[in-house]
PDB file of C-alpha atoms and ligand atoms in Angstrom:
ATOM      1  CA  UNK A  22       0.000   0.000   0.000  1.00  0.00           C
ATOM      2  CA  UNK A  23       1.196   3.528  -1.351  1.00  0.00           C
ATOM      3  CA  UNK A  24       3.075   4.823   2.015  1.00  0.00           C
ATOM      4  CA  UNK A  25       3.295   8.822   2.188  1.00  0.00           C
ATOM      5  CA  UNK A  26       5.348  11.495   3.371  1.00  0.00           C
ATOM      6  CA  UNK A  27       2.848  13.366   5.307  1.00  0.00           C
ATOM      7  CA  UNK A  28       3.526  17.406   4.226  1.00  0.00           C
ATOM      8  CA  UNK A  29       2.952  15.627   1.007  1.00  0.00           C
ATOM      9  CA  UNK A  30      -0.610  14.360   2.358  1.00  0.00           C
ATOM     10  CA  UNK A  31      -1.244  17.932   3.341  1.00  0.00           C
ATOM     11  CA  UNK A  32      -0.461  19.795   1.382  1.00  0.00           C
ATOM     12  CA  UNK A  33      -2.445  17.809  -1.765  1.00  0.00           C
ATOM     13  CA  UNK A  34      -5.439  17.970   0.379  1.00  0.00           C
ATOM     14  CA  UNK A  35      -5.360  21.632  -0.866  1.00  0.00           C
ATOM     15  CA  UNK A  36      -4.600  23.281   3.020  1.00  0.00           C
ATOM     16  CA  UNK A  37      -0.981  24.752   2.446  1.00  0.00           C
ATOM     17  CA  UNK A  38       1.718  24.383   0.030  1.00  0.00           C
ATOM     18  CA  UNK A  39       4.489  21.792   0.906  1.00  0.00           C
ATOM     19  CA  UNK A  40       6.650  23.676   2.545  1.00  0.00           C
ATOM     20  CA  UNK A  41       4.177  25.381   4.998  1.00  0.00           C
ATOM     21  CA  UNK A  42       2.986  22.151   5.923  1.00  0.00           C
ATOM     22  CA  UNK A  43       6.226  21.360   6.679  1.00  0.00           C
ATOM     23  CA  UNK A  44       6.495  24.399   8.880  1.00  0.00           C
ATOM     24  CA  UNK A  45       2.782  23.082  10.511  1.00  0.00           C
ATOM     25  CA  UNK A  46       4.420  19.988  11.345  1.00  0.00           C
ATOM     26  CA  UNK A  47       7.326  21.361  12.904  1.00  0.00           C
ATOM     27  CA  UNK A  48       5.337  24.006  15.089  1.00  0.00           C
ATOM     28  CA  UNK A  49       3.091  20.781  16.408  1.00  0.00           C
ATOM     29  CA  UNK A  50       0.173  21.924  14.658  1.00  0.00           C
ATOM     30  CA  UNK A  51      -0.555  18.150  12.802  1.00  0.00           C
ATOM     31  CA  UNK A  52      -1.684  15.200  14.835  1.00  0.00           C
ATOM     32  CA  UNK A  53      -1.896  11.747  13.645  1.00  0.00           C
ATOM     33  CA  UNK A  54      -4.326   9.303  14.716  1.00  0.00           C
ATOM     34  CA  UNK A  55      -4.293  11.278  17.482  1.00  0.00           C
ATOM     35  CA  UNK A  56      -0.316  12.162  18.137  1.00  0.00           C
ATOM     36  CA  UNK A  57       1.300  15.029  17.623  1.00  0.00           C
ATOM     37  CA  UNK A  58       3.394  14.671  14.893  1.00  0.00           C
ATOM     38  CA  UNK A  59       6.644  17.026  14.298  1.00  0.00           C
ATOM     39  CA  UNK A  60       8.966  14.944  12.053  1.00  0.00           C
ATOM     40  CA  UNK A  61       9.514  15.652   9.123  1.00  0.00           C
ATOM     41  CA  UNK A  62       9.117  12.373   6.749  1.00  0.00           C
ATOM     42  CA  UNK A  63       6.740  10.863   8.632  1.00  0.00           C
ATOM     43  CA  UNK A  64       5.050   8.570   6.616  1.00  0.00           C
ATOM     44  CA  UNK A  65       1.528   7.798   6.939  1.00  0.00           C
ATOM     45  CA  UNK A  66      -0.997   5.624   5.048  1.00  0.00           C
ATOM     46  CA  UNK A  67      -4.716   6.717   3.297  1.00  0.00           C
ATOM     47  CA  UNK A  68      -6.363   5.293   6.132  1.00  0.00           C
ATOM     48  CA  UNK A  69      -4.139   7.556   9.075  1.00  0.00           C
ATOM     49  CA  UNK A  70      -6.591  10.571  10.327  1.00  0.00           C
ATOM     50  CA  UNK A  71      -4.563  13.643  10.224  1.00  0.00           C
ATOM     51  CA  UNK A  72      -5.930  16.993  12.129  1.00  0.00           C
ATOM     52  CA  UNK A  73      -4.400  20.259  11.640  1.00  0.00           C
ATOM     53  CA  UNK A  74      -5.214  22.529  14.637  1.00  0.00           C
ATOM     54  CA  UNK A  75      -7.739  19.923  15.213  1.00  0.00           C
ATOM     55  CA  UNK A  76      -9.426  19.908  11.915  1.00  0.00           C
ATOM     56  CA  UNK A  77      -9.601  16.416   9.957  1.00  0.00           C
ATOM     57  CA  UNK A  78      -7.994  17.249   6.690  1.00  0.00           C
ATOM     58  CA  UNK A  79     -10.228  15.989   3.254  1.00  0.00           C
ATOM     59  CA  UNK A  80      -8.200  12.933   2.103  1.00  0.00           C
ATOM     60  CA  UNK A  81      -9.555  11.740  -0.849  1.00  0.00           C
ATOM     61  CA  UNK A  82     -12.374   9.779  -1.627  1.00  0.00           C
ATOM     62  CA  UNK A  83     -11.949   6.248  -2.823  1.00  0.00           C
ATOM     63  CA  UNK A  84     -12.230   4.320  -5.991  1.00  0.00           C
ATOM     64  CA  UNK A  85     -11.680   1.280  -7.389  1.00  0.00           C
ATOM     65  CA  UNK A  86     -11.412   0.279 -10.480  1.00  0.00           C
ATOM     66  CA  UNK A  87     -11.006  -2.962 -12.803  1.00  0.00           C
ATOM     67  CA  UNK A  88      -8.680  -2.377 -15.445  1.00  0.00           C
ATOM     68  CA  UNK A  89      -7.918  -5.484 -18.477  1.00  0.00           C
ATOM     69  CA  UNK A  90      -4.257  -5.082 -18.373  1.00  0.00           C
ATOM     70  CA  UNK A  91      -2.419  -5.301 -21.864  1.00  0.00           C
ATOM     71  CA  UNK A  92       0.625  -7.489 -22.603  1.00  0.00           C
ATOM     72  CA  UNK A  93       3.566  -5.234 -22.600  1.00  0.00           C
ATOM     73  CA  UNK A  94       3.489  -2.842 -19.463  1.00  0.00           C
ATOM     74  CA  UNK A  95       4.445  -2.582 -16.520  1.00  0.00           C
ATOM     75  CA  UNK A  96       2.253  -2.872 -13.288  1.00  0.00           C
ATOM     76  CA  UNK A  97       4.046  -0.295 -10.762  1.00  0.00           C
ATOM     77  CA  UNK A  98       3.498   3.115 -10.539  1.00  0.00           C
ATOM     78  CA  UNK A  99       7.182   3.975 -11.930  1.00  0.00           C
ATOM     79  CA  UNK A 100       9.471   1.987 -14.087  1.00  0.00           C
ATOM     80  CA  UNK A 101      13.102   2.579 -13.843  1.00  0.00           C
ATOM     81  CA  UNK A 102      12.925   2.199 -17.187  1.00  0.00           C
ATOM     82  CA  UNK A 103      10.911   4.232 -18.774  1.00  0.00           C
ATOM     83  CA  UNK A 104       8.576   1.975 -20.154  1.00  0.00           C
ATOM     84  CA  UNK A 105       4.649   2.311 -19.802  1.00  0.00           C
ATOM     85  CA  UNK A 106       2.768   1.674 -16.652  1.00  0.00           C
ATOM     86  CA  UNK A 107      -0.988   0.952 -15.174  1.00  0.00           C
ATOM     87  CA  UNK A 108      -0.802   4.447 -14.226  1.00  0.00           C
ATOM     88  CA  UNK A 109      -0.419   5.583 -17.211  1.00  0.00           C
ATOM     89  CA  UNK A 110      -3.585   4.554 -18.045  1.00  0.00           C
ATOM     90  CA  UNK A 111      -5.605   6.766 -15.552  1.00  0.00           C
ATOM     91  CA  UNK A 112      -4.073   9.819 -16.208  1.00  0.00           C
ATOM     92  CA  UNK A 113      -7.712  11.520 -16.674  1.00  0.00           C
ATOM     93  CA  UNK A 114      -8.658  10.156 -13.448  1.00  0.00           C
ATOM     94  CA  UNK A 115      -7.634  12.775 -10.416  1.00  0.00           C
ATOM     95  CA  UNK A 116      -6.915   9.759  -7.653  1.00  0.00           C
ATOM     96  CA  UNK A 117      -3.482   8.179  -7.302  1.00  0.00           C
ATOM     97  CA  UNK A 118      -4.468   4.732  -7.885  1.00  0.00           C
ATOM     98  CA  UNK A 119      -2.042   2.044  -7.723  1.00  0.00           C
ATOM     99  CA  UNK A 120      -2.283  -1.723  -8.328  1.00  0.00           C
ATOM    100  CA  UNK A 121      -3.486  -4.434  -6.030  1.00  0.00           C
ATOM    101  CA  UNK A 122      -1.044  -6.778  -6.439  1.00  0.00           C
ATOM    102  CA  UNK A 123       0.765  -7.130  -9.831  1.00  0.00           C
ATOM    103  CA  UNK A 124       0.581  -8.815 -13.230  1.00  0.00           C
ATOM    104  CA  UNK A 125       4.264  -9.765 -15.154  1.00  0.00           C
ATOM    105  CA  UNK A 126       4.591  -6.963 -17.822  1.00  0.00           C
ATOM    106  CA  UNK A 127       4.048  -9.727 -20.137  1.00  0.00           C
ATOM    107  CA  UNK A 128       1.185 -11.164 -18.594  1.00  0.00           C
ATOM    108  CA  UNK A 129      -2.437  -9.390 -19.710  1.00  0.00           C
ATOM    109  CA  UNK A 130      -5.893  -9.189 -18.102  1.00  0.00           C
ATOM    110  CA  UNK A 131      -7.906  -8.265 -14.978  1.00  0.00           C
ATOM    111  CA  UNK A 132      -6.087  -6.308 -12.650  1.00  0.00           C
ATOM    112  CA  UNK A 133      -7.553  -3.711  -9.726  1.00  0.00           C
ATOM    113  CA  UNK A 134      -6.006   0.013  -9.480  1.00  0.00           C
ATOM    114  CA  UNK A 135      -7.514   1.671  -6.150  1.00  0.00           C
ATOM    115  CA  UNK A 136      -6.564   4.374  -4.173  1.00  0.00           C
ATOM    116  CA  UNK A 137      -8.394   2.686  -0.867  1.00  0.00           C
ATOM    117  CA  UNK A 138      -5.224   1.519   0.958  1.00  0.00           C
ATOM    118  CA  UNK A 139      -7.610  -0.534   3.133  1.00  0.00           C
ATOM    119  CA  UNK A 140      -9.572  -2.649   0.051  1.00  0.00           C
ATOM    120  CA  UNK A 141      -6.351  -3.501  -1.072  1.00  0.00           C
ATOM    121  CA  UNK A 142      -4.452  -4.180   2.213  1.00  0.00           C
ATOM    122  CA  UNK A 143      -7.037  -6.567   2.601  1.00  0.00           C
ATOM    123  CA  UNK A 144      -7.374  -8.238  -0.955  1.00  0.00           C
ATOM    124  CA  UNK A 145      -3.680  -8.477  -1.083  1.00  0.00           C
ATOM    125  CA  UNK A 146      -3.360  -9.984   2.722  1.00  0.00           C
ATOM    126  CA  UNK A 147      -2.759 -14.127   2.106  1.00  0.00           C
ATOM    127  CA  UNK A 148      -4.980 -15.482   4.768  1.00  0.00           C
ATOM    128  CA  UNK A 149      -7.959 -13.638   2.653  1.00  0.00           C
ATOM    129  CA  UNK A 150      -7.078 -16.092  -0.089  1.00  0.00           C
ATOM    130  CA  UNK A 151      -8.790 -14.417  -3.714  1.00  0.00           C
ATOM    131  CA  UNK A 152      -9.335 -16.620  -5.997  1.00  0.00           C
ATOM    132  CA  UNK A 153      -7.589 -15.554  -9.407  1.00  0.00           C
ATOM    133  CA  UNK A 154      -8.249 -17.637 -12.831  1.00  0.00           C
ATOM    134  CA  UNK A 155      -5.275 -17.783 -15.136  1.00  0.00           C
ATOM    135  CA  UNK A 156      -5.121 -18.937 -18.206  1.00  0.00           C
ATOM    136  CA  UNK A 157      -1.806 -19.866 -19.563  1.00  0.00           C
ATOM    137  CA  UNK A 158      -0.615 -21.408 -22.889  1.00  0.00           C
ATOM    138  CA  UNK A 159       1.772 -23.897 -22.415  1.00  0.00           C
ATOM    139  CA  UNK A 160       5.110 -25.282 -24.449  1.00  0.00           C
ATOM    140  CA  UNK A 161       4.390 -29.273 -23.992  1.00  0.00           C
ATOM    141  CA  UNK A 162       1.227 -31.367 -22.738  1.00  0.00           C
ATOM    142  CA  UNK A 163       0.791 -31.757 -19.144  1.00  0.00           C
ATOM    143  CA  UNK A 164       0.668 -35.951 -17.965  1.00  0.00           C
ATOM    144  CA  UNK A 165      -2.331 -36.839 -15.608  1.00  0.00           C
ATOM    145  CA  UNK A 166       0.849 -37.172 -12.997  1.00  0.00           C
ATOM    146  CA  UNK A 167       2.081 -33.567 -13.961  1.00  0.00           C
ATOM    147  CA  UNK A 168      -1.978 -32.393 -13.375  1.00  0.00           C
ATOM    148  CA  UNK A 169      -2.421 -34.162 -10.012  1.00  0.00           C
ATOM    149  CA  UNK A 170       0.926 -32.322  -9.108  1.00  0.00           C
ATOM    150  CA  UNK A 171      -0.514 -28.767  -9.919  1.00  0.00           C
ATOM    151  CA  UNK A 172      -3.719 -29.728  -8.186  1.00  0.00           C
ATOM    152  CA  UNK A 173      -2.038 -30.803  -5.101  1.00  0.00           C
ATOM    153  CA  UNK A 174       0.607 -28.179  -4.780  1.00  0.00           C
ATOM    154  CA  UNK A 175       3.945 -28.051  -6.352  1.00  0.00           C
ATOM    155  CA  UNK A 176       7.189 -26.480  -4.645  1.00  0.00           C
ATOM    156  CA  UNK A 177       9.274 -23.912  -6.390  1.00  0.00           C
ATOM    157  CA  UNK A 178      11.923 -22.324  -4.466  1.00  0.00           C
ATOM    158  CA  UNK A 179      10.843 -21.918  -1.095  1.00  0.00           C
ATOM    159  CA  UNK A 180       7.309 -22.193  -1.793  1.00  0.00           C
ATOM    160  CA  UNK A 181       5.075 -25.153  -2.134  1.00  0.00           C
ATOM    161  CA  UNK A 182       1.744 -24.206  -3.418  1.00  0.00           C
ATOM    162  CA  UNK A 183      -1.355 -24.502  -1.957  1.00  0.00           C
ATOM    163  CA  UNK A 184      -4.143 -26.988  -3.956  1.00  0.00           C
ATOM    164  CA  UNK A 185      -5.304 -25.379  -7.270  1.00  0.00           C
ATOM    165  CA  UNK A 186      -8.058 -26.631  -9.766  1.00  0.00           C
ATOM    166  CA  UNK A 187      -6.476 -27.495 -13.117  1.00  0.00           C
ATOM    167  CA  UNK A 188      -8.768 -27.734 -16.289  1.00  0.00           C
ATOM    168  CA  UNK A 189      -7.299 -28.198 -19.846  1.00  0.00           C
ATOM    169  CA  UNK A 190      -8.882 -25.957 -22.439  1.00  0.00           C
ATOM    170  CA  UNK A 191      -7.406 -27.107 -25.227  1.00  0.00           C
ATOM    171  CA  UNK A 192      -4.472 -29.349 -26.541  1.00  0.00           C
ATOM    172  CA  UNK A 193      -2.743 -28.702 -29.947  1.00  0.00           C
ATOM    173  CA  UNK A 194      -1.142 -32.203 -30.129  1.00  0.00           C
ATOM    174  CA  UNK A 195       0.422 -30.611 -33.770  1.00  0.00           C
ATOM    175  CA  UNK A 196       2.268 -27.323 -32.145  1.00  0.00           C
ATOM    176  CA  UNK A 197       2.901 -29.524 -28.847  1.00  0.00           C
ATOM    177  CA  UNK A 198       1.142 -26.553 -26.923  1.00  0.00           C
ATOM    178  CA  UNK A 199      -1.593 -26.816 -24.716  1.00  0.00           C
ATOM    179  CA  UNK A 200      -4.084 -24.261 -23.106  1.00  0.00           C
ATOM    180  CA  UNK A 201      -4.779 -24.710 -19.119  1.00  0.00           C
ATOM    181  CA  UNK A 202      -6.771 -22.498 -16.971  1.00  0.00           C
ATOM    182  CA  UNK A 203      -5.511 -22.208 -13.435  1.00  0.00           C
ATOM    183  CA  UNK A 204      -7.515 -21.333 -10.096  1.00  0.00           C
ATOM    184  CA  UNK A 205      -5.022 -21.097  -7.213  1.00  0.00           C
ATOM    185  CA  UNK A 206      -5.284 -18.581  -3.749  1.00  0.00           C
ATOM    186  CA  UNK A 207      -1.850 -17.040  -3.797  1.00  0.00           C
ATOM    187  CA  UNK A 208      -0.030 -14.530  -5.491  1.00  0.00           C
ATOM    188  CA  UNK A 209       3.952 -15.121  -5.414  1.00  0.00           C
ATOM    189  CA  UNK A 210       5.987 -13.460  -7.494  1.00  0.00           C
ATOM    190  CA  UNK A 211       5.797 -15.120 -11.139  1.00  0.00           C
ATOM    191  CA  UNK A 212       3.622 -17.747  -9.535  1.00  0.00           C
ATOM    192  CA  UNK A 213       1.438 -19.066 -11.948  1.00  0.00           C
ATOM    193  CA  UNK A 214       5.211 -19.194 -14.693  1.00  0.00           C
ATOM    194  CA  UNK A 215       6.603 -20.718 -11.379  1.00  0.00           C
ATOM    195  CA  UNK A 216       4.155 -23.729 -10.913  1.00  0.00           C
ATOM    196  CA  UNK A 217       4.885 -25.027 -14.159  1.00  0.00           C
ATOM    197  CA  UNK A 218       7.952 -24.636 -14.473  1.00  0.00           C
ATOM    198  CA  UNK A 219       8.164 -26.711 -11.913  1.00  0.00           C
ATOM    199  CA  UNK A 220       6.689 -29.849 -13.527  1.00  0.00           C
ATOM    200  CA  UNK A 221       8.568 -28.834 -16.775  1.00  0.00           C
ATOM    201  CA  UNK A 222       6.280 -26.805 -19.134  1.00  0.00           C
ATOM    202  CA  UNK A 223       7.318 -23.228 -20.129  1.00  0.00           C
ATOM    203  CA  UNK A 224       4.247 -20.891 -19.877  1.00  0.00           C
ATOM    204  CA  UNK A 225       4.261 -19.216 -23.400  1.00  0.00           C
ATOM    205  CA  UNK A 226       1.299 -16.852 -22.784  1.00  0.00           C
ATOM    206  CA  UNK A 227      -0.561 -15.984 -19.579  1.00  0.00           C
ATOM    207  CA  UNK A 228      -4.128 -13.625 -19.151  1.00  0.00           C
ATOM    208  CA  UNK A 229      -5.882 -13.522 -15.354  1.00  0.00           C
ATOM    209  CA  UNK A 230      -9.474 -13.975 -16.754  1.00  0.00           C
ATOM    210  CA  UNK A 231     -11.405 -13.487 -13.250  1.00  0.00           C
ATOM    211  CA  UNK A 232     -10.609 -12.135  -9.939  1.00  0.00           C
ATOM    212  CA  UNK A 233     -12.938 -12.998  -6.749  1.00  0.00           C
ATOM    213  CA  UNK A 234     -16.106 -12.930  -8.341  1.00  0.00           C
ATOM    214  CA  UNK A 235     -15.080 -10.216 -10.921  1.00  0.00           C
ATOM    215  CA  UNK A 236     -14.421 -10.761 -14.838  1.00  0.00           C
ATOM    216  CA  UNK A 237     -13.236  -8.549 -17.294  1.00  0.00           C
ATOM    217  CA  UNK A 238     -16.799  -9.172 -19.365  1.00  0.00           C
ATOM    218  CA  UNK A 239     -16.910  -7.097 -22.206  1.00  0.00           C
ATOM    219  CA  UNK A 240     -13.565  -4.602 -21.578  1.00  0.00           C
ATOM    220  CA  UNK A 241     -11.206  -4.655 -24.577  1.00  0.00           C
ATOM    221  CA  UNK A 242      -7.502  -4.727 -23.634  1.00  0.00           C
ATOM    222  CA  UNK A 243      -6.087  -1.452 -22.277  1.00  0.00           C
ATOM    223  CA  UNK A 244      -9.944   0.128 -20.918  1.00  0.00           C
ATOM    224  CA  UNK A 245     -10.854   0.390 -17.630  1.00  0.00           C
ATOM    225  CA  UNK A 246     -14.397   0.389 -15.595  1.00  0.00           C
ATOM    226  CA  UNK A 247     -15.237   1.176 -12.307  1.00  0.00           C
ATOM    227  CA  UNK A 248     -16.358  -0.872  -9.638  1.00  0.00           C
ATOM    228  CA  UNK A 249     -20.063  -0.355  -8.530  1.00  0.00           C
ATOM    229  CA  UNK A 250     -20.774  -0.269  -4.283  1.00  0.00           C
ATOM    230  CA  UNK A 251     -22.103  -3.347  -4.344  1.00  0.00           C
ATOM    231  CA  UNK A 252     -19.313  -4.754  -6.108  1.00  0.00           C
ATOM    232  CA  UNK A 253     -16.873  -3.033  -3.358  1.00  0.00           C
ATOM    233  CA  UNK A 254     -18.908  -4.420  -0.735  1.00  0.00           C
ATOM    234  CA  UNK A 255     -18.946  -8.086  -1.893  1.00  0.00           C
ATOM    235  CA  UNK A 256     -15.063  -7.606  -2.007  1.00  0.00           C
ATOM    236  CA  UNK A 257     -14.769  -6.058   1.880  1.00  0.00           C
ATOM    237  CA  UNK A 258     -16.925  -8.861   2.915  1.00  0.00           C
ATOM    238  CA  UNK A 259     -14.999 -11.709   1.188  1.00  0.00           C
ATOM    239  CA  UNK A 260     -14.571 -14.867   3.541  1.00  0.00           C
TER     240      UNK A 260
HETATM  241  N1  URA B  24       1.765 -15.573 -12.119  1.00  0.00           N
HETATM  242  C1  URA B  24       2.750 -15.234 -12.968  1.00  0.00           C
HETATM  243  O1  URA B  24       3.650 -16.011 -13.214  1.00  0.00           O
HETATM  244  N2  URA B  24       2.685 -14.029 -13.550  1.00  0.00           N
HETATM  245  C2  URA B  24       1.714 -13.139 -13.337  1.00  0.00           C
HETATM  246  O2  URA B  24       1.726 -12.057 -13.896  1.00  0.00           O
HETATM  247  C3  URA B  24       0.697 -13.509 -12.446  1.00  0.00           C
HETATM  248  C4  URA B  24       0.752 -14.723 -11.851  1.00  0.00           C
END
């Protein structure tokens, strides 16, 4: 969740420029979550409650959004790089979203962008467990040993992986490819590449097709909807 340096916080709720809310901070005038707060730095979240002089400042309301991720960018806020992000995508919308979780820059499909540091805390927290759907193309065809495997949890690296539900899509006996959608609970880095790699198959293409209940229904690549309240509310009351 996006940490911030709170003159930063302040002063983009519209109540002084940076550097007098610096000086507010230093003269004790900015509590948070209750406690005076006079270094500078400080970093607080979007869910802290700041006062100045005793007056909650107007953070900014929240929003959520599902967003069909193209191949081919990146899914941080910045790239070192250069190269195109989520953000990038929002640039009419006035909220600093930011991504819950993250797809592989060459993965595609469903990913959230929020600025409610609490929704996402929360999605992104393991014991919540949200189911995602992959599918991924595969170099090879998996064996009904190599299937019970992924089903029962496979290790790579440190991990083992929980159970997932395998289903095969589609085998192309001709091209020795095969398609396989993927339900699993967790979200380690390159997981989904991870797990079958480690019964042998190189994942050649990869899309997350559904998230919780959510799908990316009729959204073309690279558009963006928001979330409706009830939507929002099935996803706070998940589990
Ligand atoms: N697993 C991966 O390997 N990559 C992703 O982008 C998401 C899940």
């Amino acid at each position: 969740m996006a940490l911030e340096r709170l003159q930063k916080v302040i002063a983009e709720a519209g109540i002084a420029s940076r550097r007098k809310a610096e000086k507010m901070i230093v003269d004790g005038r900015v509590r948070v979550d209750g406690k005076v707060v006079t270094k500078l730095g400080t970093k607080v979240d979007t869910f802290s409650n700041i006062t100045v002089d005793g007056d909650p400042i107007e953070r900014e309301s929240l929003h959520t959004y599902l967003f069909y991720k193209p191949r081919g960018i990146v899914s941080t806020a910045k790239d070192e790089k250069g190269r195109k992000t989520v953000v990038d995508y929002f640039e009419d919308i006035p909220y600093r979203l930011y991504p819950v979780g993250r797809l592989d820059y060459d993965t595609s499909g469903l990913l959230l962008m929020t600025n409610d540091g609490k929704l996402a805390n929360k999605l992104m927290h393991p014991k919540n467990e949200v189911s995602k759907v992959y599918v991924a193309k595969i170099k090879g065809i998996l064996t009904p040993e190599e299937i019970m495997s992924l089903k029962k949890g496979v290790k790579f690296d440190k991990y083992k992986s929980s159970r997932a539900k395998v289903k095969i899509l589609k085998t192309d006996k001709r091209k020795n490819t095969q398609i396989v959608q993927l339900t699993i609970h967790e979200g380690h880095y390159h997981q989904v590449k991870r797990m079958f790699k480690a019964v042998g198959h190189l994942v050649e293409k990869l899309s997350r097709e559904r998230y919780a209940f959510l799908e990316l229904g009729n959204l073309a690549s690279g558009q963006y909807r928001e979330l409706t309240h009830e939507e929002i509310d099935r996803l706070k009351h998940l589990n």
